[in-house]
Amino acid sequence: MPCIDGLEHLLWKCEIGRNPAEIWKPDGWRFTPDYATPVGKEHEESGRLRKESPVLVYTAASTAHMESEVMLTDLPDRLSSSALEKNIKEAEALKARAERQLEAILKETVMLEEETSRTEAIHEKMKDPLQVAEENIIIRSKRPTREQTRDAVERSLNEQIAGAKHSIRMLGGVLDACDKELARLKVCREKLEEDIDQKRIALEVDNEALRMESGWAANIQSKRSPSASLPHMWRQRTENLCEECERTRATCERLRAKSKAIQEEALNVERETREAVLRNFARKMEETDRLKSELEASIANVSNEIITMEDARASVEQSMNDKHGPLALAKSRLSFRTSKPGNEIVRDAAERSLEKEIGDLEHSIRRLQLEMARQTADIHRLEQTRARLESDLKDKMDALALEQECEALQMDLSARMK
């Protein structure tokens, strides 16, 4: 096609009288690819006009062709601008989704950190019941040997220890899981922040490219780096990251719910076992106190019996002592009567009476001695019984004091666990 300089040259030739048909023949119009070939009367009319005004026809054709060239030149620019705008909108949408996901990740991180703090607090709190229960076991091991029985209190203390250890183990597992999920949330947050920052920079670059009105200078050579990924890969990377973050958040939500359930279960188990221990302590102390009262009553009865028997023994002893004087007198009389001359020593009624009196007194004394010995043995036996009762009472009192000490520790624990 003729250029603008050729058009000026053609007009100059027309002005000097040369025939334009020699330069631009009407038949040439038919072979112009940018215009349709006319037909019928319109074809004849256009041919006539071309013959009459060849310069006008050429000028119109050249102008139309130039407009077509401009349109064809502007078309790639409009297409690239539209592609840039579309890419910017898509990048902004992906960036907004990543920002929403980042906000959700940050919220989930805060909630999981709070849940971790509560779990850690309860984990530390569960060590207190374990320590108190173990201390109770140690204190109760100091009870007297006869009081060291495997009773309901010991069983409830063992259950309290087992429950506390199980709760500590479960809460420790929750803390480990929370640490792992917090690490995953941190990785997700870092990836999202990196993705958002990269998209922010990319948007700035695309917006700047869209606002460009002229290119760089011709002498500036810029080596274009090859694209790292395809558009679907670019979109899929952010979508996969968001899906991974959603899965992580869902896992964290389940973990928080599980943590709350375990915390509630741990507190319930601790409360139930502690209340069972306190109930058993109360029953044990009530029973011990009842036995203590019974022992005190038994000791009082035995002491009264001992006093009574001692009084009886004293009476027997007095009776025995009262017979020693008449016995000595009778023996003295009988012995003194032997000092008579030989012919006067006769076994008369007086001698027989003295002998009988001596025999009766000696028999009474022997019977009283046996009675006194029996009473002495009974008193000794009662004293031994009283000693055993007093020892048992002392054991009960010592055990009761230890039980009260353990109960006080459990009561203090109840105040701390509220």
Coordinates of C-alpha atoms in Angstrom, one line a residue:
M1 CA 0.0 0.0 0.0
P2 CA 1.2 3.6 -0.7
C3 CA 2.6 5.4 2.3
I4 CA 1.9 9.1 3.2
D5 CA 5.0 10.3 1.3
G6 CA 3.7 8.5 -1.8
L7 CA 0.3 10.2 -1.4
E8 CA 1.9 13.7 -1.4
H9 CA 4.0 12.7 -4.4
L10 CA 0.8 11.7 -6.2
L11 CA -1.0 14.9 -5.4
W12 CA 2.0 16.9 -6.7
K13 CA 1.9 15.0 -10.0
C14 CA -1.8 15.7 -10.4
E15 CA -1.1 19.4 -9.9
I16 CA 1.4 19.4 -12.8
G17 CA -1.1 17.8 -15.1
R18 CA -0.1 14.2 -15.3
N19 CA -2.8 11.6 -15.7
P20 CA -3.4 10.0 -12.3
A21 CA -4.7 6.9 -14.0
E22 CA -1.1 6.1 -15.0
I23 CA -0.2 6.0 -11.4
W24 CA -3.4 4.6 -9.8
K25 CA -5.6 2.6 -12.2
P26 CA -9.3 2.1 -11.3
D27 CA -8.9 -1.6 -11.8
G28 CA -6.4 -1.6 -8.9
W29 CA -9.3 -0.8 -6.6
R30 CA -10.6 -4.3 -7.2
F31 CA -7.5 -5.9 -5.8
T32 CA -7.4 -3.9 -2.6
P33 CA -7.7 -6.5 0.2
D34 CA -9.1 -4.0 2.7
Y35 CA -12.3 -3.3 0.8
A36 CA -15.0 -5.3 -0.7
T37 CA -15.4 -5.4 -4.5
P38 CA -18.7 -3.6 -5.5
V39 CA -21.2 -5.2 -7.8
G40 CA -24.0 -4.1 -10.2
K41 CA -24.9 -0.5 -10.7
E42 CA -23.0 0.5 -7.6
H43 CA -20.0 -1.0 -9.3
E44 CA -20.5 1.1 -12.4
E45 CA -21.2 4.2 -10.4
S46 CA -18.1 3.7 -8.3
G47 CA -16.1 3.1 -11.5
R48 CA -17.4 6.3 -13.0
L49 CA -16.5 8.3 -9.9
R50 CA -13.1 6.7 -9.8
K51 CA -12.5 7.8 -13.4
E52 CA -13.7 11.3 -12.8
S53 CA -12.0 11.8 -9.5
P54 CA -9.0 9.5 -9.2
V55 CA -7.3 11.7 -6.6
L56 CA -10.3 11.8 -4.3
V57 CA -10.7 8.0 -4.6
Y58 CA -7.1 7.4 -3.8
T59 CA -7.2 9.7 -0.8
A60 CA -10.3 8.0 0.7
A61 CA -8.8 4.6 0.2
S62 CA -5.6 5.6 1.8
T63 CA -7.4 7.2 4.8
A64 CA -9.5 4.1 5.3
H65 CA -6.5 1.9 5.1
M66 CA -4.6 4.0 7.6
E67 CA -7.6 3.8 10.0
S68 CA -7.6 0.0 9.6
E69 CA -3.9 -0.1 10.3
V70 CA -4.4 2.0 13.4
M71 CA -7.2 -0.3 14.6
L72 CA -5.0 -3.4 14.0
T73 CA -2.2 -1.7 15.8
D74 CA -4.4 -0.7 18.8
L75 CA -6.0 -4.1 19.0
P76 CA -3.1 -5.9 20.7
D77 CA -2.8 -3.0 23.2
R78 CA -6.4 -3.3 24.1
L79 CA -6.2 -7.0 24.4
S80 CA -3.1 -6.8 26.7
S81 CA -4.8 -4.1 28.8
S82 CA -7.9 -6.3 29.2
A83 CA -5.7 -9.2 30.1
L84 CA -3.9 -7.1 32.7
E85 CA -7.1 -5.9 34.2
K86 CA -8.5 -9.4 34.3
N87 CA -5.2 -10.7 35.9
I88 CA -5.3 -7.8 38.4
K89 CA -8.9 -8.6 39.4
E90 CA -8.1 -12.3 39.8
A91 CA -5.0 -11.5 41.8
E92 CA -6.9 -9.2 44.0
A93 CA -9.6 -11.9 44.6
L94 CA -6.9 -14.4 45.4
K95 CA -5.1 -11.9 47.6
A96 CA -8.4 -11.1 49.4
R97 CA -9.1 -14.8 49.9
A98 CA -5.6 -15.3 51.3
E99 CA -6.0 -12.3 53.6
R100 CA -9.3 -13.7 54.9
Q101 CA -7.6 -17.0 55.5
L102 CA -4.8 -15.2 57.2
E103 CA -7.2 -13.4 59.5
A104 CA -8.9 -16.7 60.3
I105 CA -5.5 -18.3 61.0
L106 CA -4.6 -15.5 63.3
K107 CA -7.9 -15.8 65.2
E108 CA -7.5 -19.6 65.4
T109 CA -3.9 -19.1 66.6
V110 CA -5.1 -16.8 69.4
M111 CA -7.9 -19.2 70.4
L112 CA -5.6 -22.2 70.4
E113 CA -3.0 -20.3 72.4
E114 CA -5.7 -19.4 74.9
E115 CA -6.8 -23.0 75.0
T116 CA -3.2 -24.2 75.4
S117 CA -2.8 -21.8 78.3
R118 CA -6.0 -23.1 80.0
T119 CA -4.9 -26.7 79.4
E120 CA -1.4 -26.0 80.8
A121 CA -2.9 -24.3 83.9
I122 CA -5.2 -27.4 84.5
H123 CA -2.2 -29.7 83.8
E124 CA -0.3 -27.9 86.5
K125 CA -3.4 -27.8 88.7
M126 CA -3.7 -31.6 88.5
K127 CA -0.3 -32.1 90.0
D128 CA -1.7 -30.6 93.3
P129 CA -4.2 -33.5 93.9
L130 CA -1.6 -36.0 93.0
Q131 CA 0.9 -34.5 95.5
V132 CA -1.8 -34.3 98.2
A133 CA -2.9 -37.9 97.7
E134 CA 0.6 -39.2 97.7
E135 CA 1.3 -37.1 100.9
N136 CA -1.8 -38.6 102.5
I137 CA -0.5 -42.1 101.7
I138 CA 2.9 -41.2 103.3
I139 CA 1.2 -39.7 106.4
R140 CA -1.2 -42.7 106.8
S141 CA 1.8 -45.1 106.6
K142 CA 2.9 -43.6 110.0
R143 CA -0.2 -45.1 111.7
P144 CA 0.4 -47.8 114.3
T145 CA 0.8 -51.2 112.9
R146 CA -2.6 -52.4 114.1
E147 CA -4.3 -49.4 112.3
Q148 CA -2.5 -50.0 109.0
T149 CA -5.4 -51.7 107.2
R150 CA -6.4 -51.6 103.5
D151 CA -9.5 -49.6 104.2
A152 CA -11.8 -47.6 102.0
V153 CA -9.7 -44.5 102.6
E154 CA -6.6 -46.1 101.1
R155 CA -8.6 -47.4 98.1
S156 CA -10.1 -43.9 97.4
L157 CA -6.6 -42.4 97.8
N158 CA -5.2 -44.8 95.2
E159 CA -8.1 -44.0 92.9
Q160 CA -7.4 -40.3 93.4
I161 CA -3.7 -40.9 92.5
A162 CA -4.7 -43.0 89.4
G163 CA -7.2 -40.3 88.3
A164 CA -4.7 -37.5 88.7
K165 CA -2.0 -39.4 86.8
H166 CA -4.4 -40.2 84.0
S167 CA -5.6 -36.6 83.7
I168 CA -2.0 -35.4 83.7
R169 CA -1.1 -37.9 81.0
M170 CA -4.2 -36.9 78.8
L171 CA -3.6 -33.2 79.3
G172 CA 0.1 -33.6 78.4
G173 CA -0.9 -35.3 75.2
V174 CA -3.2 -32.3 74.5
L175 CA -0.4 -29.9 75.1
D176 CA 1.9 -31.8 72.7
A177 CA -0.9 -31.8 70.1
C178 CA -1.4 -28.0 70.7
D179 CA 2.3 -27.3 70.2
K180 CA 2.3 -29.3 66.9
E181 CA -0.8 -27.5 65.7
L182 CA 0.5 -24.1 66.7
A183 CA 3.7 -24.9 64.7
R184 CA 1.5 -25.8 61.7
L185 CA -0.5 -22.6 62.2
K186 CA 2.7 -20.7 62.2
V187 CA 3.9 -22.3 59.0
C188 CA 0.5 -21.5 57.4
R189 CA 0.7 -18.0 58.6
E190 CA 4.2 -17.5 57.2
K191 CA 3.1 -19.1 53.9
L192 CA 0.0 -16.8 53.7
E193 CA 2.0 -13.7 54.6
E194 CA 4.6 -14.6 51.9
D195 CA 1.9 -15.3 49.4
I196 CA 0.0 -12.1 50.2
D197 CA 3.3 -10.1 50.1
Q198 CA 4.1 -11.6 46.7
K199 CA 0.7 -10.9 45.3
R200 CA 0.9 -7.3 46.7
I201 CA 4.1 -6.8 44.8
A202 CA 2.7 -8.5 41.7
L203 CA -0.4 -6.2 41.8
E204 CA 1.8 -3.2 42.1
V205 CA 3.8 -4.3 39.1
D206 CA 0.7 -5.1 37.0
N207 CA -1.0 -1.8 38.0
E208 CA 2.2 0.1 37.1
A209 CA 2.3 -1.8 33.8
L210 CA -1.3 -1.0 33.1
R211 CA -0.7 2.7 33.8
M212 CA 2.2 2.9 31.3
E213 CA 1.6 5.2 28.3
S214 CA 5.0 4.9 26.6
G215 CA 7.6 2.3 26.4
W216 CA 11.2 2.4 27.5
A217 CA 13.9 4.0 25.4
A218 CA 15.1 1.9 22.5
N219 CA 18.7 1.8 23.8
I220 CA 17.5 0.1 27.1
Q221 CA 17.7 -3.6 26.7
S222 CA 15.7 -5.6 29.3
K223 CA 16.1 -9.4 29.4
R224 CA 12.8 -10.9 30.2
S225 CA 12.9 -13.9 32.6
P226 CA 10.8 -16.9 31.6
S227 CA 7.6 -17.5 33.5
A228 CA 7.9 -19.7 36.6
S229 CA 4.5 -21.3 36.3
L230 CA 1.3 -21.4 34.3
P231 CA -1.8 -19.4 35.3
H232 CA -3.7 -22.5 36.6
M233 CA -0.6 -23.4 38.6
W234 CA -0.5 -19.9 40.0
R235 CA -4.1 -20.0 41.0
Q236 CA -3.8 -23.6 42.3
R237 CA -0.9 -22.7 44.5
T238 CA -2.9 -20.1 46.5
E239 CA -6.0 -22.3 46.5
N240 CA -4.0 -25.3 47.8
L241 CA -2.5 -23.1 50.5
C242 CA -6.0 -21.8 51.5
E243 CA -7.3 -25.4 51.6
E244 CA -4.4 -26.5 53.7
C245 CA -5.0 -23.6 56.1
E246 CA -8.7 -24.6 56.3
R247 CA -7.8 -28.2 57.1
T248 CA -5.4 -27.0 59.7
R249 CA -8.0 -24.7 61.2
A250 CA -10.5 -27.6 61.2
T251 CA -8.0 -29.7 63.0
C252 CA -7.4 -27.0 65.5
E253 CA -11.1 -26.6 66.1
R254 CA -11.5 -30.3 66.8
L255 CA -8.4 -30.2 69.0
R256 CA -9.9 -27.3 71.0
A257 CA -13.2 -29.2 71.5
K258 CA -11.3 -32.3 72.5
S259 CA -9.1 -30.2 74.9
K260 CA -12.2 -28.8 76.5
A261 CA -13.8 -32.2 76.9
I262 CA -10.6 -33.6 78.5
Q263 CA -10.3 -30.6 80.8
E264 CA -13.9 -31.1 81.9
E265 CA -13.4 -34.8 82.4
A266 CA -10.2 -34.2 84.4
L267 CA -11.9 -31.7 86.7
N268 CA -14.9 -34.0 87.1
V269 CA -12.7 -37.0 87.9
E270 CA -10.6 -34.9 90.4
R271 CA -13.7 -33.6 92.1
E272 CA -15.3 -37.0 92.3
T273 CA -12.2 -38.8 93.7
R274 CA -11.6 -36.0 96.1
E275 CA -15.1 -36.0 97.4
A276 CA -14.9 -39.8 97.7
V277 CA -11.7 -39.4 99.8
L278 CA -13.3 -36.8 102.0
R279 CA -16.4 -39.1 102.5
N280 CA -14.2 -42.0 103.4
F281 CA -12.1 -39.9 105.7
A282 CA -15.3 -38.7 107.5
R283 CA -16.6 -42.3 107.9
K284 CA -13.2 -43.5 109.0
M285 CA -12.8 -40.8 111.6
E286 CA -16.3 -41.3 112.8
E287 CA -15.7 -45.0 113.2
T288 CA -12.3 -44.4 114.9
D289 CA -13.9 -41.8 117.2
R290 CA -16.7 -44.3 118.0
L291 CA -14.1 -47.0 118.8
K292 CA -12.1 -44.5 120.8
S293 CA -15.2 -43.8 122.9
E294 CA -15.9 -47.5 123.4
L295 CA -12.3 -48.0 124.4
E296 CA -12.5 -45.2 126.9
A297 CA -15.7 -46.7 128.3
S298 CA -14.1 -50.1 128.5
I299 CA -11.0 -48.7 130.2
A300 CA -13.2 -47.0 132.7
N301 CA -15.2 -50.2 133.4
V302 CA -12.0 -52.2 133.8
S303 CA -10.5 -49.6 136.1
N304 CA -13.7 -49.8 138.2
E305 CA -13.4 -53.6 138.4
I306 CA -9.8 -53.3 139.4
I307 CA -10.7 -50.9 142.1
T308 CA -13.5 -53.2 143.3
M309 CA -11.3 -56.2 143.3
E310 CA -8.5 -54.4 145.1
D311 CA -11.0 -53.4 147.7
A312 CA -12.1 -57.1 148.0
R313 CA -8.5 -58.2 148.2
A314 CA -7.8 -55.7 150.9
S315 CA -10.7 -57.0 152.8
V316 CA -9.5 -60.6 152.5
E317 CA -6.1 -59.5 153.5
Q318 CA -7.5 -57.8 156.5
S319 CA -9.4 -60.9 157.4
M320 CA -6.3 -63.0 157.1
N321 CA -4.3 -60.6 159.2
D322 CA -7.1 -60.7 161.8
K323 CA -6.7 -64.4 162.1
H324 CA -2.9 -64.3 162.6
G325 CA -3.3 -62.9 166.1
P326 CA -5.7 -65.7 167.4
L327 CA -3.6 -68.3 165.7
A328 CA -0.5 -67.1 167.4
L329 CA -2.3 -66.9 170.7
A330 CA -3.7 -70.5 170.4
K331 CA -0.2 -71.8 169.4
S332 CA 1.3 -70.0 172.3
R333 CA -1.2 -71.4 174.8
L334 CA -0.7 -74.9 173.4
S335 CA 3.0 -74.6 173.6
F336 CA 3.0 -73.1 177.0
R337 CA 0.9 -75.9 178.4
T338 CA 3.7 -78.4 177.5
S339 CA 5.8 -76.8 180.3
K340 CA 3.7 -78.7 183.0
P341 CA 5.3 -81.7 184.8
G342 CA 5.2 -84.9 182.8
N343 CA 2.6 -86.5 184.9
E344 CA 0.4 -83.5 184.5
I345 CA 0.7 -83.4 180.7
V346 CA -2.7 -84.8 179.7
R347 CA -4.5 -84.6 176.4
D348 CA -7.5 -83.0 177.9
A349 CA -10.4 -81.0 176.4
A350 CA -8.4 -77.8 176.6
E351 CA -5.6 -79.2 174.5
R352 CA -8.0 -80.6 172.0
S353 CA -9.9 -77.3 171.9
L354 CA -6.6 -75.4 171.3
E355 CA -5.6 -77.8 168.6
K356 CA -9.0 -77.5 166.9
E357 CA -8.8 -73.7 167.1
I358 CA -5.3 -73.7 165.7
G359 CA -6.4 -76.0 162.8
D360 CA -9.5 -73.9 162.1
L361 CA -7.5 -70.7 162.1
E362 CA -4.8 -72.2 159.8
H363 CA -7.5 -73.5 157.4
S364 CA -9.1 -70.1 157.3
I365 CA -5.8 -68.4 156.7
R366 CA -5.0 -70.8 153.8
R367 CA -8.4 -70.3 152.3
L368 CA -8.0 -66.5 152.6
Q369 CA -4.6 -66.7 151.1
L370 CA -6.0 -68.6 148.1
E371 CA -8.8 -66.1 147.7
M372 CA -6.3 -63.3 147.9
A373 CA -4.1 -64.9 145.3
R374 CA -7.1 -65.4 143.0
Q375 CA -8.1 -61.8 143.4
T376 CA -4.5 -60.7 142.8
A377 CA -4.4 -62.7 139.6
D378 CA -7.7 -61.2 138.5
I379 CA -6.5 -57.8 139.3
H380 CA -3.3 -58.4 137.3
R381 CA -5.4 -59.8 134.4
L382 CA -7.6 -56.7 134.5
E383 CA -4.6 -54.5 134.6
Q384 CA -3.2 -56.2 131.5
T385 CA -6.6 -55.8 129.8
R386 CA -6.6 -52.1 130.8
A387 CA -3.1 -51.7 129.4
R388 CA -4.1 -53.3 126.1
L389 CA -7.2 -51.1 126.0
E390 CA -5.1 -48.0 126.7
S391 CA -2.6 -49.0 124.1
D392 CA -5.4 -49.5 121.6
L393 CA -6.8 -46.2 122.6
K394 CA -3.5 -44.5 122.1
D395 CA -3.3 -46.1 118.6
K396 CA -6.8 -44.9 117.8
M397 CA -6.0 -41.4 119.0
D398 CA -2.7 -41.3 117.0
A399 CA -4.5 -42.7 113.9
L400 CA -7.4 -40.2 114.4
A401 CA -4.9 -37.4 114.6
L402 CA -3.2 -38.5 111.3
E403 CA -6.6 -38.9 109.6
Q404 CA -7.5 -35.4 110.7
E405 CA -4.2 -34.1 109.3
C406 CA -4.9 -35.9 106.0
E407 CA -8.5 -34.5 105.9
A408 CA -7.2 -31.0 106.5
L409 CA -4.9 -31.4 103.5
Q410 CA -7.8 -32.5 101.4
M411 CA -10.0 -29.6 102.6
D412 CA -7.2 -27.2 101.7
L413 CA -7.0 -28.9 98.3
S414 CA -10.8 -28.4 97.8
A415 CA -10.4 -24.7 98.5
R416 CA -7.6 -24.4 96.0
M417 CA -9.4 -26.4 93.3
K418 CA -12.5 -24.1 93.3

